[in-house]
């Protein structure tokens, strides 16, 4: 194929100055032709075919003009208006008459034959593109990214505090969503748009502050932060906290996990708080609770099964919701103590060893 033609629906036919000009340009010639030859149907058919031929030439030749269904429609509409005006002129003229039957026969024959030739030529030599739809998608994407940038920048200032300066925002498409990251003078924060779901943040000040807050005060700081930014993850979740590091500059990780029927759901929320009450970073995975089959393998039975498979007595056993071959399953994660392969996963319904999806 040698050329391209915009085959998008002519939605801007009466709002585009170019389309309106084309309509006006194609009125006069068909009008005069009808007055002269007194065959409006034949003139209209020839005029529309001429319009299509012009667009075919524009599509295949380097003339500095583009082929467009909108132009074809505008030209054809102008030709029909001109033919209509010419017909009215002839009918009002006392000396005029139109052989309607013969004219319609000729017009229909010309239209069918000419259209068949044009469609064949277009199919053979012209590739179709939808410029209007592409422009609409581009405008929608620009609006989407503008909203995403505003949201992540506001989130960055809210998390890192006043004086936060956004240096750069990055967006990457992932299915129907956008992964958005804001790089600031104080750290980075990322999330998903249009979900407005924050995923992680990391402060450039990645060492603990020297502070005097008690454990309960630090835990309350993490709770307040979680309820402000991740209210859905806090609902029906269990909160725990553990220290990382030693001395006054050690930090504390506040964790939220949700359990349904003693199975840990895939939702995760970890918030690191310094002893001075500063949120240093967080990671969030706000997955919805999946529907799972009922667990039939208990903890002790799972340990015995794991021992048969590995030859080692498991030290720990945790019941998790995991995807296995694309389906959510309740799975026992057991620590066998083996150096080469310490963990084993057992399906908590079937009792067989499984490998969770990555």
GROMACS .gro file of C-alpha atoms in nm:
model
  358
    1UNK     CA    1   0.000   0.000   0.000
    2UNK     CA    2   0.128   0.344  -0.096
    3UNK     CA    3  -0.084   0.591   0.099
    4UNK     CA    4  -0.287   0.657   0.408
    5UNK     CA    5  -0.634   0.795   0.464
    6UNK     CA    6  -0.806   0.913   0.782
    7UNK     CA    7  -1.115   0.691   0.802
    8UNK     CA    8  -1.239   0.825   1.135
    9UNK     CA    9  -1.605   0.916   1.180
   10UNK     CA   10  -1.649   1.278   1.061
   11UNK     CA   11  -1.760   1.410   1.399
   12UNK     CA   12  -1.619   1.757   1.329
   13UNK     CA   13  -1.797   1.804   0.996
   14UNK     CA   14  -1.984   2.121   1.100
   15UNK     CA   15  -1.726   2.254   1.345
   16UNK     CA   16  -1.416   2.238   1.128
   17UNK     CA   17  -1.343   2.543   0.913
   18UNK     CA   18  -1.173   2.321   0.657
   19UNK     CA   19  -1.480   2.096   0.629
   20UNK     CA   20  -1.717   2.393   0.596
   21UNK     CA   21  -1.496   2.538   0.321
   22UNK     CA   22  -1.505   2.207   0.133
   23UNK     CA   23  -1.885   2.203   0.155
   24UNK     CA   24  -1.901   2.555   0.011
   25UNK     CA   25  -1.652   2.481  -0.269
   26UNK     CA   26  -1.852   2.182  -0.396
   27UNK     CA   27  -2.187   2.359  -0.416
   28UNK     CA   28  -2.148   2.575  -0.726
   29UNK     CA   29  -2.019   2.324  -0.987
   30UNK     CA   30  -2.295   2.061  -0.937
   31UNK     CA   31  -2.559   2.336  -0.924
   32UNK     CA   32  -2.451   2.477  -1.262
   33UNK     CA   33  -2.419   2.125  -1.406
   34UNK     CA   34  -2.777   2.038  -1.306
   35UNK     CA   35  -2.911   2.363  -1.454
   36UNK     CA   36  -2.720   2.293  -1.776
   37UNK     CA   37  -2.778   1.917  -1.822
   38UNK     CA   38  -3.100   1.878  -1.618
   39UNK     CA   39  -2.983   1.547  -1.466
   40UNK     CA   40  -2.949   1.600  -1.089
   41UNK     CA   41  -2.906   1.234  -0.990
   42UNK     CA   42  -2.633   1.176  -1.250
   43UNK     CA   43  -2.458   1.503  -1.159
   44UNK     CA   44  -2.472   1.419  -0.788
   45UNK     CA   45  -2.326   1.071  -0.848
   46UNK     CA   46  -2.045   1.206  -1.067
   47UNK     CA   47  -1.967   1.484  -0.818
   48UNK     CA   48  -1.942   1.243  -0.523
   49UNK     CA   49  -1.719   1.011  -0.725
   50UNK     CA   50  -1.500   1.307  -0.821
   51UNK     CA   51  -1.468   1.389  -0.452
   52UNK     CA   52  -1.358   1.033  -0.376
   53UNK     CA   53  -1.113   1.040  -0.667
   54UNK     CA   54  -0.958   1.362  -0.538
   55UNK     CA   55  -0.903   1.206  -0.195
   56UNK     CA   56  -0.755   0.893  -0.356
   57UNK     CA   57  -0.505   1.107  -0.545
   58UNK     CA   58  -0.420   1.298  -0.227
   59UNK     CA   59  -0.363   0.970  -0.044
   60UNK     CA   60  -0.129   0.820  -0.303
   61UNK     CA   61   0.051   1.128  -0.439
   62UNK     CA   62   0.279   1.369  -0.254
   63UNK     CA   63   0.068   1.682  -0.300
   64UNK     CA   64   0.095   1.822   0.052
   65UNK     CA   65  -0.269   1.736   0.121
   66UNK     CA   66  -0.409   1.455   0.335
   67UNK     CA   67  -0.686   1.210   0.252
   68UNK     CA   68  -0.978   1.218   0.492
   69UNK     CA   69  -1.327   1.068   0.517
   70UNK     CA   70  -1.431   1.402   0.665
   71UNK     CA   71  -1.324   1.576   0.340
   72UNK     CA   72  -1.504   1.316   0.128
   73UNK     CA   73  -1.819   1.364   0.335
   74UNK     CA   74  -1.793   1.744   0.321
   75UNK     CA   75  -1.735   1.741  -0.056
   76UNK     CA   76  -2.023   1.498  -0.110
   77UNK     CA   77  -2.254   1.706   0.108
   78UNK     CA   78  -2.163   2.018  -0.090
   79UNK     CA   79  -2.230   1.834  -0.415
   80UNK     CA   80  -2.571   1.715  -0.293
   81UNK     CA   81  -2.663   2.065  -0.176
   82UNK     CA   82  -2.556   2.207  -0.512
   83UNK     CA   83  -2.750   1.941  -0.700
   84UNK     CA   84  -3.054   2.012  -0.484
   85UNK     CA   85  -3.036   2.386  -0.552
   86UNK     CA   86  -2.996   2.319  -0.923
   87UNK     CA   87  -3.295   2.086  -0.921
   88UNK     CA   88  -3.515   2.346  -0.752
   89UNK     CA   89  -3.396   2.606  -1.007
   90UNK     CA   90  -3.488   2.378  -1.299
   91UNK     CA   91  -3.828   2.289  -1.154
   92UNK     CA   92  -3.915   2.655  -1.096
   93UNK     CA   93  -3.813   2.743  -1.449
   94UNK     CA   94  -4.125   2.717  -1.667
   95UNK     CA   95  -3.909   2.605  -1.958
   96UNK     CA   96  -3.733   2.335  -1.760
   97UNK     CA   97  -3.812   1.967  -1.729
   98UNK     CA   98  -3.632   1.661  -1.592
   99UNK     CA   99  -3.654   1.305  -1.721
  100UNK     CA  100  -3.648   1.162  -1.369
  101UNK     CA  101  -3.664   0.793  -1.465
  102UNK     CA  102  -3.379   0.814  -1.714
  103UNK     CA  103  -3.175   1.040  -1.487
  104UNK     CA  104  -3.213   0.808  -1.189
  105UNK     CA  105  -3.112   0.505  -1.398
  106UNK     CA  106  -2.798   0.678  -1.522
  107UNK     CA  107  -2.717   0.815  -1.177
  108UNK     CA  108  -2.755   0.477  -1.007
  109UNK     CA  109  -2.542   0.304  -1.272
  110UNK     CA  110  -2.267   0.563  -1.246
  111UNK     CA  111  -2.276   0.552  -0.864
  112UNK     CA  112  -2.253   0.170  -0.843
  113UNK     CA  113  -1.982   0.134  -1.108
  114UNK     CA  114  -1.776   0.427  -0.986
  115UNK     CA  115  -1.806   0.329  -0.619
  116UNK     CA  116  -1.692  -0.027  -0.697
  117UNK     CA  117  -1.383   0.103  -0.876
  118UNK     CA  118  -1.300   0.354  -0.602
  119UNK     CA  119  -1.346   0.103  -0.320
  120UNK     CA  120  -1.120  -0.142  -0.500
  121UNK     CA  121  -0.851   0.121  -0.556
  122UNK     CA  122  -0.870   0.239  -0.195
  123UNK     CA  123  -0.848  -0.117  -0.062
  124UNK     CA  124  -0.548  -0.195  -0.281
  125UNK     CA  125  -0.344   0.123  -0.245
  126UNK     CA  126  -0.450   0.300   0.076
  127UNK     CA  127  -0.414   0.207   0.443
  128UNK     CA  128  -0.677   0.340   0.682
  129UNK     CA  129  -0.602   0.531   1.001
  130UNK     CA  130  -0.835   0.703   1.245
  131UNK     CA  131  -0.673   1.039   1.311
  132UNK     CA  132  -0.970   1.180   1.504
  133UNK     CA  133  -0.977   0.882   1.739
  134UNK     CA  134  -0.599   0.899   1.780
  135UNK     CA  135  -0.618   1.270   1.864
  136UNK     CA  136  -0.903   1.206   2.109
  137UNK     CA  137  -0.699   0.931   2.277
  138UNK     CA  138  -0.397   1.162   2.294
  139UNK     CA  139  -0.602   1.440   2.453
  140UNK     CA  140  -0.753   1.194   2.701
  141UNK     CA  141  -0.405   1.063   2.786
  142UNK     CA  142  -0.273   1.416   2.840
  143UNK     CA  143  -0.566   1.493   3.073
  144UNK     CA  144  -0.514   1.163   3.255
  145UNK     CA  145  -0.141   1.223   3.306
  146UNK     CA  146  -0.206   1.579   3.417
  147UNK     CA  147  -0.443   1.453   3.686
  148UNK     CA  148  -0.198   1.178   3.783
  149UNK     CA  149   0.088   1.427   3.820
  150UNK     CA  150  -0.122   1.662   4.035
  151UNK     CA  151  -0.228   1.373   4.260
  152UNK     CA  152   0.121   1.226   4.315
  153UNK     CA  153   0.272   1.571   4.373
  154UNK     CA  154   0.010   1.649   4.638
  155UNK     CA  155   0.073   1.310   4.797
  156UNK     CA  156   0.450   1.374   4.802
  157UNK     CA  157   0.403   1.706   4.983
  158UNK     CA  158   0.159   1.548   5.226
  159UNK     CA  159   0.400   1.263   5.306
  160UNK     CA  160   0.732   1.450   5.316
  161UNK     CA  161   0.591   1.778   5.451
  162UNK     CA  162   0.600   2.142   5.355
  163UNK     CA  163   0.897   2.257   5.153
  164UNK     CA  164   0.889   1.944   4.937
  165UNK     CA  165   0.995   2.030   4.582
  166UNK     CA  166   0.900   1.794   4.300
  167UNK     CA  167   1.194   1.755   4.063
  168UNK     CA  168   1.040   1.508   3.822
  169UNK     CA  169   0.731   1.295   3.767
  170UNK     CA  170   0.739   0.970   3.570
  171UNK     CA  171   0.446   0.772   3.433
  172UNK     CA  172   0.436   0.424   3.285
  173UNK     CA  173   0.131   0.254   3.139
  174UNK     CA  174   0.039  -0.087   3.280
  175UNK     CA  175  -0.282  -0.226   3.132
  176UNK     CA  176  -0.556   0.025   3.201
  177UNK     CA  177  -0.361   0.193   3.481
  178UNK     CA  178  -0.060   0.423   3.516
  179UNK     CA  179   0.228   0.373   3.756
  180UNK     CA  180   0.325   0.725   3.865
  181UNK     CA  181   0.639   0.831   4.052
  182UNK     CA  182   0.732   1.172   4.191
  183UNK     CA  183   1.100   1.239   4.262
  184UNK     CA  184   1.142   1.522   4.514
  185UNK     CA  185   1.418   1.692   4.707
  186UNK     CA  186   1.325   1.473   5.006
  187UNK     CA  187   1.263   1.136   4.846
  188UNK     CA  188   1.043   0.945   4.605
  189UNK     CA  189   0.681   0.839   4.624
  190UNK     CA  190   0.494   0.619   4.375
  191UNK     CA  191   0.143   0.491   4.325
  192UNK     CA  192  -0.125   0.386   4.080
  193UNK     CA  193  -0.357   0.610   3.879
  194UNK     CA  194  -0.654   0.637   3.841
  195UNK     CA  195  -0.686   0.412   4.149
  196UNK     CA  196  -0.518   0.685   4.360
  197UNK     CA  197  -0.346   0.404   4.544
  198UNK     CA  198  -0.003   0.480   4.692
  199UNK     CA  199   0.248   0.197   4.658
  200UNK     CA  200   0.572   0.305   4.823
  201UNK     CA  201   0.776   0.599   4.945
  202UNK     CA  202   1.139   0.627   5.045
  203UNK     CA  203   1.298   0.926   5.213
  204UNK     CA  204   1.646   1.043   5.120
  205UNK     CA  205   1.709   1.065   5.493
  206UNK     CA  206   1.720   0.688   5.529
  207UNK     CA  207   1.877   0.681   5.874
  208UNK     CA  208   1.684   0.697   6.196
  209UNK     CA  209   1.644   1.022   6.389
  210UNK     CA  210   1.749   1.055   6.750
  211UNK     CA  211   1.425   1.097   6.940
  212UNK     CA  212   1.258   1.026   7.271
  213UNK     CA  213   0.918   0.890   7.167
  214UNK     CA  214   0.799   0.582   7.349
  215UNK     CA  215   0.700   0.262   7.165
  216UNK     CA  216   0.333   0.340   7.213
  217UNK     CA  217   0.381   0.692   7.075
  218UNK     CA  218   0.570   0.559   6.771
  219UNK     CA  219   0.301   0.298   6.712
  220UNK     CA  220   0.034   0.570   6.738
  221UNK     CA  221   0.225   0.777   6.480
  222UNK     CA  222   0.224   0.483   6.240
  223UNK     CA  223  -0.147   0.423   6.307
  224UNK     CA  224  -0.232   0.787   6.238
  225UNK     CA  225  -0.035   0.781   5.913
  226UNK     CA  226  -0.197   0.454   5.804
  227UNK     CA  227  -0.549   0.578   5.872
  228UNK     CA  228  -0.485   0.896   5.676
  229UNK     CA  229  -0.328   0.745   5.364
  230UNK     CA  230  -0.444   0.379   5.369
  231UNK     CA  231  -0.784   0.365   5.543
  232UNK     CA  232  -0.897   0.057   5.349
  233UNK     CA  233  -0.586  -0.138   5.450
  234UNK     CA  234  -0.641  -0.063   5.819
  235UNK     CA  235  -0.996  -0.197   5.827
  236UNK     CA  236  -1.012  -0.540   6.000
  237UNK     CA  237  -0.632  -0.566   5.996
  238UNK     CA  238  -0.396  -0.673   6.273
  239UNK     CA  239  -0.123  -0.427   6.366
  240UNK     CA  240   0.218  -0.531   6.491
  241UNK     CA  241   0.546  -0.344   6.538
  242UNK     CA  242   0.910  -0.444   6.569
  243UNK     CA  243   1.235  -0.245   6.605
  244UNK     CA  244   1.518  -0.233   6.351
  245UNK     CA  245   1.866  -0.134   6.463
  246UNK     CA  246   2.009  -0.035   6.799
  247UNK     CA  247   2.047   0.284   7.002
  248UNK     CA  248   1.844   0.602   6.998
  249UNK     CA  249   1.843   0.624   6.619
  250UNK     CA  250   1.681   0.285   6.567
  251UNK     CA  251   1.356   0.274   6.370
  252UNK     CA  252   1.034   0.079   6.407
  253UNK     CA  253   0.834  -0.099   6.138
  254UNK     CA  254   0.457  -0.089   6.187
  255UNK     CA  255   0.291  -0.371   5.994
  256UNK     CA  256  -0.071  -0.428   5.897
  257UNK     CA  257  -0.196  -0.770   5.791
  258UNK     CA  258  -0.551  -0.887   5.739
  259UNK     CA  259  -0.670  -1.239   5.821
  260UNK     CA  260  -0.986  -1.414   5.706
  261UNK     CA  261  -1.054  -1.752   5.871
  262UNK     CA  262  -0.694  -1.745   5.999
  263UNK     CA  263  -0.558  -1.711   5.644
  264UNK     CA  264  -0.329  -1.412   5.586
  265UNK     CA  265  -0.468  -1.212   5.294
  266UNK     CA  266  -0.241  -1.066   5.021
  267UNK     CA  267  -0.289  -0.710   5.148
  268UNK     CA  268   0.036  -0.566   5.290
  269UNK     CA  269   0.123  -0.237   5.458
  270UNK     CA  270   0.461  -0.169   5.618
  271UNK     CA  271   0.544   0.175   5.762
  272UNK     CA  272   0.887   0.267   5.899
  273UNK     CA  273   0.879   0.530   6.177
  274UNK     CA  274   1.180   0.687   6.352
  275UNK     CA  275   1.200   0.744   6.726
  276UNK     CA  276   1.143   1.112   6.652
  277UNK     CA  277   0.808   1.033   6.489
  278UNK     CA  278   0.912   1.079   6.125
  279UNK     CA  279   0.772   0.837   5.868
  280UNK     CA  280   1.085   0.732   5.682
  281UNK     CA  281   0.930   0.503   5.422
  282UNK     CA  282   0.640   0.271   5.350
  283UNK     CA  283   0.535  -0.006   5.113
  284UNK     CA  284   0.174  -0.085   5.037
  285UNK     CA  285  -0.007  -0.359   4.852
  286UNK     CA  286  -0.381  -0.291   4.884
  287UNK     CA  287  -0.501  -0.615   4.722
  288UNK     CA  288  -0.861  -0.716   4.777
  289UNK     CA  289  -0.933  -1.024   4.984
  290UNK     CA  290  -0.973  -1.316   4.742
  291UNK     CA  291  -1.233  -1.587   4.779
  292UNK     CA  292  -1.067  -1.910   4.893
  293UNK     CA  293  -1.180  -2.271   4.933
  294UNK     CA  294  -1.215  -2.392   5.290
  295UNK     CA  295  -0.895  -2.507   5.459
  296UNK     CA  296  -0.890  -2.882   5.531
  297UNK     CA  297  -0.523  -2.930   5.632
  298UNK     CA  298  -0.443  -2.804   5.981
  299UNK     CA  299  -0.110  -2.676   6.111
  300UNK     CA  300   0.014  -3.002   6.268
  301UNK     CA  301  -0.092  -3.209   5.970
  302UNK     CA  302   0.086  -2.964   5.738
  303UNK     CA  303   0.405  -3.002   5.945
  304UNK     CA  304   0.386  -3.381   5.921
  305UNK     CA  305   0.335  -3.367   5.544
  306UNK     CA  306   0.628  -3.128   5.507
  307UNK     CA  307   0.849  -3.362   5.711
  308UNK     CA  308   0.759  -3.654   5.482
  309UNK     CA  309   0.851  -3.447   5.174
  310UNK     CA  310   1.174  -3.291   5.304
  311UNK     CA  311   1.287  -3.520   5.582
  312UNK     CA  312   1.312  -3.223   5.817
  313UNK     CA  313   1.079  -3.111   6.094
  314UNK     CA  314   0.938  -2.762   6.012
  315UNK     CA  315   1.004  -2.493   6.270
  316UNK     CA  316   0.735  -2.248   6.164
  317UNK     CA  317   0.410  -2.267   5.968
  318UNK     CA  318   0.211  -1.974   5.830
  319UNK     CA  319  -0.117  -1.993   5.641
  320UNK     CA  320  -0.125  -1.753   5.345
  321UNK     CA  321  -0.342  -1.671   5.045
  322UNK     CA  322  -0.127  -1.739   4.739
  323UNK     CA  323  -0.185  -1.756   4.366
  324UNK     CA  324  -0.107  -2.100   4.225
  325UNK     CA  325  -0.140  -2.142   3.847
  326UNK     CA  326  -0.341  -1.822   3.834
  327UNK     CA  327  -0.592  -1.920   4.107
  328UNK     CA  328  -0.603  -1.809   4.471
  329UNK     CA  329  -0.545  -2.092   4.718
  330UNK     CA  330  -0.486  -2.120   5.094
  331UNK     CA  331  -0.123  -2.233   5.123
  332UNK     CA  332   0.094  -2.336   5.418
  333UNK     CA  333   0.441  -2.180   5.418
  334UNK     CA  334   0.669  -2.399   5.631
  335UNK     CA  335   1.030  -2.338   5.733
  336UNK     CA  336   1.206  -2.676   5.728
  337UNK     CA  337   1.546  -2.551   5.834
  338UNK     CA  338   1.718  -2.694   5.524
  339UNK     CA  339   2.010  -2.481   5.408
  340UNK     CA  340   1.961  -2.535   5.036
  341UNK     CA  341   1.581  -2.504   5.030
  342UNK     CA  342   1.447  -2.394   5.370
  343UNK     CA  343   1.086  -2.319   5.267
  344UNK     CA  344   0.815  -2.549   5.137
  345UNK     CA  345   0.462  -2.454   5.023
  346UNK     CA  346   0.174  -2.696   5.076
  347UNK     CA  347  -0.179  -2.655   4.946
  348UNK     CA  348  -0.398  -2.628   5.257
  349UNK     CA  349  -0.687  -2.808   5.081
  350UNK     CA  350  -0.518  -3.085   4.882
  351UNK     CA  351  -0.211  -3.128   5.104
  352UNK     CA  352   0.029  -3.138   4.808
  353UNK     CA  353   0.343  -2.934   4.750
  354UNK     CA  354   0.285  -2.632   4.524
  355UNK     CA  355   0.485  -2.344   4.377
  356UNK     CA  356   0.315  -2.004   4.415
  357UNK     CA  357   0.309  -1.773   4.113
  358UNK     CA  358   0.566  -1.499   4.111
   0.00000   0.00000   0.00000
